[in-house]
Coordinates of C-alpha atoms in Angstrom, one line a residue:
X1 CA 2.1 11.6 29.3
X2 CA 5.7 10.5 29.3
X3 CA 8.0 12.1 26.8
X4 CA 10.5 9.2 27.2
X5 CA 8.4 6.9 25.0
X6 CA 6.9 9.2 22.3
X7 CA 5.7 6.3 20.1
X8 CA 3.8 4.6 22.9
X9 CA 2.3 8.0 23.8
X10 CA 1.2 8.6 20.2
X11 CA -0.4 5.2 19.8
X12 CA -2.2 5.4 23.2
X13 CA -3.7 8.8 22.2
X14 CA -4.9 7.3 18.9
X15 CA -6.3 4.2 20.6
X16 CA -8.1 6.2 23.3
X17 CA -9.6 8.7 20.8
X18 CA -10.9 5.8 18.6
X19 CA -12.5 4.1 21.6
X20 CA -14.4 7.3 22.2
X21 CA -15.4 7.7 18.5
X22 CA -13.4 10.9 18.0
X23 CA -12.7 12.2 14.5
X24 CA -9.4 13.8 15.4
X25 CA -6.8 13.7 18.1
X26 CA -3.7 15.8 18.7
X27 CA -0.2 15.0 19.9
X28 CA 2.9 17.0 20.5
X29 CA 4.9 17.4 17.3
X30 CA 8.2 15.7 16.6
X31 CA 9.9 14.4 13.5
X32 CA 9.8 10.9 14.9
X33 CA 6.0 11.0 15.4
X34 CA 5.5 12.5 11.9
X35 CA 7.5 9.6 10.4
X36 CA 5.4 7.0 12.2
X37 CA 2.2 8.8 11.1
X38 CA 3.4 8.8 7.5
X39 CA 3.7 5.0 7.7
X40 CA 0.2 4.7 9.3
X41 CA -1.3 6.9 6.6
X42 CA 0.5 5.1 3.8
X43 CA -0.8 1.8 5.2
X44 CA -4.3 3.1 5.4
X45 CA -4.7 3.2 9.3
X46 CA -5.3 6.9 9.5
X47 CA -6.8 9.5 7.1
X48 CA -4.0 12.0 7.5
X49 CA -2.3 14.5 9.8
X50 CA -1.2 18.1 9.8
X51 CA 1.3 20.0 12.0
X52 CA 0.0 23.2 13.5
X53 CA 1.5 25.9 15.7
X54 CA -0.3 26.5 18.9
X55 CA -0.6 29.9 20.6
X56 CA 2.1 28.9 23.1
X57 CA 4.6 28.5 20.3
X58 CA 4.7 24.7 20.5
X59 CA 3.7 22.6 17.5
X60 CA 1.1 19.9 17.7
X61 CA 0.1 17.2 15.2
X62 CA -3.6 16.9 14.5
X63 CA -4.4 13.3 13.4
X64 CA -7.5 12.5 11.4
X65 CA -8.7 9.0 12.5
X66 CA -10.2 6.4 10.2
X67 CA -13.2 4.2 10.7
X68 CA -14.8 1.4 8.6
X69 CA -18.5 0.7 9.0
X70 CA -18.3 2.7 12.3
X71 CA -15.4 0.6 13.8
X72 CA -11.9 1.9 14.2
X73 CA -9.5 0.7 11.4
X74 CA -6.8 0.2 14.0
X75 CA -8.0 -2.8 16.2
X76 CA -6.4 -4.5 19.1
X77 CA -5.2 -8.0 19.4
X78 CA -6.8 -10.9 21.3
X79 CA -4.9 -13.1 23.8
X80 CA -3.3 -15.0 21.0
X81 CA -1.9 -12.0 19.1
X82 CA -4.6 -12.3 16.4
X83 CA -6.0 -8.9 15.3
X84 CA -9.7 -8.5 16.0

């Protein structure tokens, strides 16, 4: 994944994990990503997240995804920009 667009990378990881019904997904840690995740959690789009140190010494963020009646809380938009 490209480090030049960390927010796009983060959102893509979340979207892909939700499409596969995963409970959690991880992402490289950064303060910017943590701030975005704070907003997503505050607005009710994710359950929560924690930052953990990996054996390699690099930190990762583990994100707990949220579903409602089996469907991802974060949904895409149709061709008209209306959320599905």
